[in-house]
Structure formats: structure tokens, C-alpha cells
PDB file of C-alpha atoms in Angstrom:
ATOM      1  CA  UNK V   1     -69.733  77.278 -16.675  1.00  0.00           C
ATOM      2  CA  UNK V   2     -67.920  79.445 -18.599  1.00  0.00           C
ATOM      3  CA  UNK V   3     -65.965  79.574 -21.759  1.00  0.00           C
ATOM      4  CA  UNK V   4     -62.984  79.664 -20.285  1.00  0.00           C
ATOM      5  CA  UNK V   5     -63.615  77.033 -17.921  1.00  0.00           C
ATOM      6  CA  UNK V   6     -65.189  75.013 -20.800  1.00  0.00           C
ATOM      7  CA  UNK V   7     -62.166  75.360 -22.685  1.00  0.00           C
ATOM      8  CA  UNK V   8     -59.673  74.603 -20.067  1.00  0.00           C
ATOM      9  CA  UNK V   9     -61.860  71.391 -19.583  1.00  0.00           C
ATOM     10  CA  UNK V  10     -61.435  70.564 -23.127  1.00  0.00           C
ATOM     11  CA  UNK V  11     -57.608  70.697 -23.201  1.00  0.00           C
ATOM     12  CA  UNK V  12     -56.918  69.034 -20.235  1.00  0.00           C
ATOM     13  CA  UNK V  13     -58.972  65.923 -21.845  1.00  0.00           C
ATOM     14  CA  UNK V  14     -56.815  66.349 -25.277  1.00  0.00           C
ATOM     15  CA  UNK V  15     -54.036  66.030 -23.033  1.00  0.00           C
ATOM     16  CA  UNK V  16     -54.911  62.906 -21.827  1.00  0.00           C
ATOM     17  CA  UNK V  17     -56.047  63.633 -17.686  1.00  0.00           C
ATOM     18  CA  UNK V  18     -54.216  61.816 -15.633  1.00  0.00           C
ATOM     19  CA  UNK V  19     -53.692  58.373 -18.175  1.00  0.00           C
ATOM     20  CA  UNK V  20     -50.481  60.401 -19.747  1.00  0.00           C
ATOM     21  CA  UNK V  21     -48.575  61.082 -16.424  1.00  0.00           C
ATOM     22  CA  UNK V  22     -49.935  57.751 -14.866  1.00  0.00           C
ATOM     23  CA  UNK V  23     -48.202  55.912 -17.638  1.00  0.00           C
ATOM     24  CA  UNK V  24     -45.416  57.988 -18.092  1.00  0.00           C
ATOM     25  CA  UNK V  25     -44.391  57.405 -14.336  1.00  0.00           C
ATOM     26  CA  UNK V  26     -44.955  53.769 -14.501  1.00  0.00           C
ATOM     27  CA  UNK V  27     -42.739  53.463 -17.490  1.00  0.00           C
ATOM     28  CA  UNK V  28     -39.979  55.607 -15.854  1.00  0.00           C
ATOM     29  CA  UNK V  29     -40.463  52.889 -12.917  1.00  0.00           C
ATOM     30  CA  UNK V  30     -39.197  49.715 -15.129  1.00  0.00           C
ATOM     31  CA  UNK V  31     -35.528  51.373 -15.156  1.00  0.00           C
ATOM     32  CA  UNK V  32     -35.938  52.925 -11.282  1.00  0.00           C
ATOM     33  CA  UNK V  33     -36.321  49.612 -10.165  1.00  0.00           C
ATOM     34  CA  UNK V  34     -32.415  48.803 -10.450  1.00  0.00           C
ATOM     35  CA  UNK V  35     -31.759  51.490  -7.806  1.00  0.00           C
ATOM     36  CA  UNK V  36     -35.002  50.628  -5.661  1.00  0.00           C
ATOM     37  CA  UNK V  37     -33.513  46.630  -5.521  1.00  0.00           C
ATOM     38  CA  UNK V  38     -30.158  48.223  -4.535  1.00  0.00           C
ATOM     39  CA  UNK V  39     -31.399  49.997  -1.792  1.00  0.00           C
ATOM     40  CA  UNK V  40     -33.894  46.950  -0.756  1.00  0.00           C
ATOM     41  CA  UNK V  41     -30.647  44.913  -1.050  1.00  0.00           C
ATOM     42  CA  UNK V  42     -28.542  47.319   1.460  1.00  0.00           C
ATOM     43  CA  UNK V  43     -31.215  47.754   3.875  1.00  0.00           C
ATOM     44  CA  UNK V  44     -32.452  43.929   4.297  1.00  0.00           C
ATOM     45  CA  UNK V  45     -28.962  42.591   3.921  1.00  0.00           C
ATOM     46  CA  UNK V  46     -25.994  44.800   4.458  1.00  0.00           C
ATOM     47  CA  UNK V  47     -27.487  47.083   7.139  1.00  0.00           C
ATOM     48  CA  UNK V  48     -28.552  43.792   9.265  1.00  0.00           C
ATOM     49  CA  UNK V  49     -25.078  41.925   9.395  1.00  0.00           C
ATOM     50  CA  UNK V  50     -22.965  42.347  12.693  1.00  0.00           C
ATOM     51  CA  UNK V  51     -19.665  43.211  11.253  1.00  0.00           C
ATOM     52  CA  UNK V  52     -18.742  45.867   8.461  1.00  0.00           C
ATOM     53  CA  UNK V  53     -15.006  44.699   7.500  1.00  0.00           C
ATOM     54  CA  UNK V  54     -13.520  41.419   7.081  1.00  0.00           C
ATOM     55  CA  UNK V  55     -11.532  41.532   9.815  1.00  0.00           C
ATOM     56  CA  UNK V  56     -14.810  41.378  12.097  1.00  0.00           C
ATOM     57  CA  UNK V  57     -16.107  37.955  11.844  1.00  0.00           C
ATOM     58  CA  UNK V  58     -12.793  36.796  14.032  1.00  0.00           C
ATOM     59  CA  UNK V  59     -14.256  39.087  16.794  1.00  0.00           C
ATOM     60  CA  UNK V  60     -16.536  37.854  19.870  1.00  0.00           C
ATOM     61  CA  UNK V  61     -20.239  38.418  19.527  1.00  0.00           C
ATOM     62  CA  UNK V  62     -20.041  38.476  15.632  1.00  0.00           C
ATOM     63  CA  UNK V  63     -22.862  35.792  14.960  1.00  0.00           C
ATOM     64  CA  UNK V  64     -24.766  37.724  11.562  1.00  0.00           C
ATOM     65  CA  UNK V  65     -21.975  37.997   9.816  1.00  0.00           C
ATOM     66  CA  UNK V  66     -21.307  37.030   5.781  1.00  0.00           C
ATOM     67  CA  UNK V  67     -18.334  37.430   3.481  1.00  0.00           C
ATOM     68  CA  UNK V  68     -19.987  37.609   0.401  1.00  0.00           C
ATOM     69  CA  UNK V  69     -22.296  40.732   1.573  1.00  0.00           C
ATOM     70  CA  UNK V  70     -19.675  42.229   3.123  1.00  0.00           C
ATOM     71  CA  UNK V  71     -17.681  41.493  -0.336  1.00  0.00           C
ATOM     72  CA  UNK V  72     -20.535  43.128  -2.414  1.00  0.00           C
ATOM     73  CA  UNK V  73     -21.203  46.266  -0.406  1.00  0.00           C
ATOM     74  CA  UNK V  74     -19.103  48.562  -1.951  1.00  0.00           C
ATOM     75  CA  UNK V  75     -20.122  47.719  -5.528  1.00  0.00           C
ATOM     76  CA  UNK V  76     -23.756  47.735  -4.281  1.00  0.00           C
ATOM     77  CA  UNK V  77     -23.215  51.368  -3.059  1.00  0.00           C
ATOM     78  CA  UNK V  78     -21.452  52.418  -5.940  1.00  0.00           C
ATOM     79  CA  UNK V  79     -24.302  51.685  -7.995  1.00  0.00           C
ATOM     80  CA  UNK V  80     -26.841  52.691  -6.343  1.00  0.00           C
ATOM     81  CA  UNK V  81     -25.393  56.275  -5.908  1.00  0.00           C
ATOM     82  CA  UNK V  82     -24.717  55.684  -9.950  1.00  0.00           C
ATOM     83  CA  UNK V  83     -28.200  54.627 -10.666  1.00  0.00           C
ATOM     84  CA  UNK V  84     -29.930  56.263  -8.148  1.00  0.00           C
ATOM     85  CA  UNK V  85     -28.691  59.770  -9.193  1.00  0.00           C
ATOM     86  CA  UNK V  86     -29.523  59.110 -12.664  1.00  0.00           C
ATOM     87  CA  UNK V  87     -32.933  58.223 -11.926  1.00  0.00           C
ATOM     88  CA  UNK V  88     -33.316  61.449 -10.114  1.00  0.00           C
ATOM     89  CA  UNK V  89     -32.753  63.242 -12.435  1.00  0.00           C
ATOM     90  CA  UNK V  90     -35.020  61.234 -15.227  1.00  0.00           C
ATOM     91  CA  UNK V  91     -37.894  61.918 -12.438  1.00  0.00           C
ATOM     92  CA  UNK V  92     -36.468  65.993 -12.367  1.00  0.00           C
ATOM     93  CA  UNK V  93     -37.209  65.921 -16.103  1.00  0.00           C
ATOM     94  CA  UNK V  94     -39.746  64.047 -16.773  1.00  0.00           C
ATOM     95  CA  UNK V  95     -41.987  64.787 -13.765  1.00  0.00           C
ATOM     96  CA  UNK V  96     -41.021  68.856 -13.017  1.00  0.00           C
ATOM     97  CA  UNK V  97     -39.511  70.244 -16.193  1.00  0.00           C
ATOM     98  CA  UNK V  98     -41.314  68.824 -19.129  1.00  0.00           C
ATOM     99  CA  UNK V  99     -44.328  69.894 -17.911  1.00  0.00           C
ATOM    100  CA  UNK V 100     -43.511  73.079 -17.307  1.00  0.00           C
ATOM    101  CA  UNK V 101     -42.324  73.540 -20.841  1.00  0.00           C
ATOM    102  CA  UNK V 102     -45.524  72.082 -21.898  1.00  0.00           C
ATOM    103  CA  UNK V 103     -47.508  74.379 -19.872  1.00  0.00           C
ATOM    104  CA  UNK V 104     -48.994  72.033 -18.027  1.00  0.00           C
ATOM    105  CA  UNK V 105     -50.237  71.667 -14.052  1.00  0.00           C
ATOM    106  CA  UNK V 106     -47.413  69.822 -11.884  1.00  0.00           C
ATOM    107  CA  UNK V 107     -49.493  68.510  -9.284  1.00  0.00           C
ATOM    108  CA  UNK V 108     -51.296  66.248 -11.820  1.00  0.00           C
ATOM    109  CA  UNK V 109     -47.552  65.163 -12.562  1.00  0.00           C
ATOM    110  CA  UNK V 110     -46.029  65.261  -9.399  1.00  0.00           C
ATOM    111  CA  UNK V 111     -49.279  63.372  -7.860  1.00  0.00           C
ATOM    112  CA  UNK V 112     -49.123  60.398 -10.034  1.00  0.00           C
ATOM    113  CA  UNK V 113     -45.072  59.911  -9.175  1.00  0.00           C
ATOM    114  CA  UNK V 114     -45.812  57.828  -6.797  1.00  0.00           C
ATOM    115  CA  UNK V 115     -46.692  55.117  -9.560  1.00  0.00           C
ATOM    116  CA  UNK V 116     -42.921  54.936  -9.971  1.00  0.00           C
ATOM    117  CA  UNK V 117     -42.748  52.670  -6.582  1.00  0.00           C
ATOM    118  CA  UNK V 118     -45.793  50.012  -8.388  1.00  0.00           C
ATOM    119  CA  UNK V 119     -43.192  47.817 -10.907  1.00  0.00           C
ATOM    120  CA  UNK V 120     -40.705  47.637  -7.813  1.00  0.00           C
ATOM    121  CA  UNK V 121     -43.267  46.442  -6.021  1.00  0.00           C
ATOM    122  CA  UNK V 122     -45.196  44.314  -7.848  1.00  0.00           C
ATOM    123  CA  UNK V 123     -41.774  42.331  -8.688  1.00  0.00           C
ATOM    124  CA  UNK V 124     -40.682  41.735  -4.590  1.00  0.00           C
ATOM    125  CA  UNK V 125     -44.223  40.846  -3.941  1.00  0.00           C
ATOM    126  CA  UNK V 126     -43.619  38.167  -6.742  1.00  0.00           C
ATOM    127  CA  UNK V 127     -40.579  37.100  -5.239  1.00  0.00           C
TER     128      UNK V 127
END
């Protein structure tokens, strides 16, 4: 082993391994669930239903069909483009460009992203 390697070992550990972008990512996950709930929400109920305006449900063959989704959809969409695009950009920062400022490898960042999906989940398998 050399020095070099020994002291690229040694700052990687001051940095924290992999703890400091695990927990970064599941922190940034809390928020990202609003978006990931709208999304679940669109694709289990909206996306399902038979009809996609009101005037629909008086039509033949229109059995899966529900005012109050169909009365929430929009809002639902607005907000998750809202939220959604927010969060993107919280993951561009936090996962690509601080590190890079830092000086430090994306892949351990980028890797451990996929902790961002655990609150969401851990909440509908609650539920």
C-alpha cells in the first residue's frame, strides 16, 4: 500500500464512507415523499378510472368511474409537477453538485440515492 493510497483511505473515512450520503439521501426522502404519494395517488387512482371528464360517467360502459378523483386530478398534477420539480432539483444539488464542489467521488453519492425511495416506502407499507 502506498502513501497515497493510505492517505486517500484516510480521508475518505474523515468523510464519513458511505454513513454521510446514506443519511443525507434519506433525509432528502422525508420531503420527496409528497411528490412520490402524488404520483402513487395518480397511478393507483386516476390512471385506473374509466372516464377522464365529468361528462363521461353519463356514457355506456363507464362502470370505474368517480367524481371526486376526477375532481382532484388537476390539483394532483399541478402539484406534483410543483413538487416533483423541486425535488429534482434538491437531488441535482445535493446528490451531483455538492459533491463535486467538495471534491468528492459521485458514485458513492449517486449510489446511495436510491435511499430516497426507503421513507416513501416504509410509510405505504404501513398503510
Amino acid at each position: 500500500m502506498s502513501e497515497t493510497d493510505a492517505g486517500a483511505d484516510r480521508d475518505q473515512r474523515a468523510r464519513g464512507g458511505l454513513w454521510v450520503p446514506g443519511l443525507v439521501n434519506l433525509a432528502v426522502g422525508i420531503p420527496a415523499m409528497i411528490p412520490l404519494y402524488l404520483a402513487w395517488w395518480l397511478l393507483t387512482e386516476y390512471l385506473p378510472m374509466d372516464c377522464r371528464s365529468t361528462g363521461d360517467p353519463a356514457g355506456a360502459g363507464s362502470v370505474n368511474c368517480n367524481y371526486t378523483t376526477l375532481d382532484h386530478a388537476f390539483p394532483v398534477m399541478l402539484l406534483l409537477a410543483v413538487t416533483g420539480l423541486f425535488m429534482l432539483l434538491v437531488v441535482l444539488m445535493v446528490d451531483v453538485l455538492l459533491p463535486l464542489r467538495r471534491g468528492d467521488r459521485l458514485g458513492r453519492w449517486l449510489g446511495t440515492a436510491v435511499l430516497i425511495l426507503v421513507p416513501f416506502t416504509g410509510c405505504t407499507a404501513l398503510v
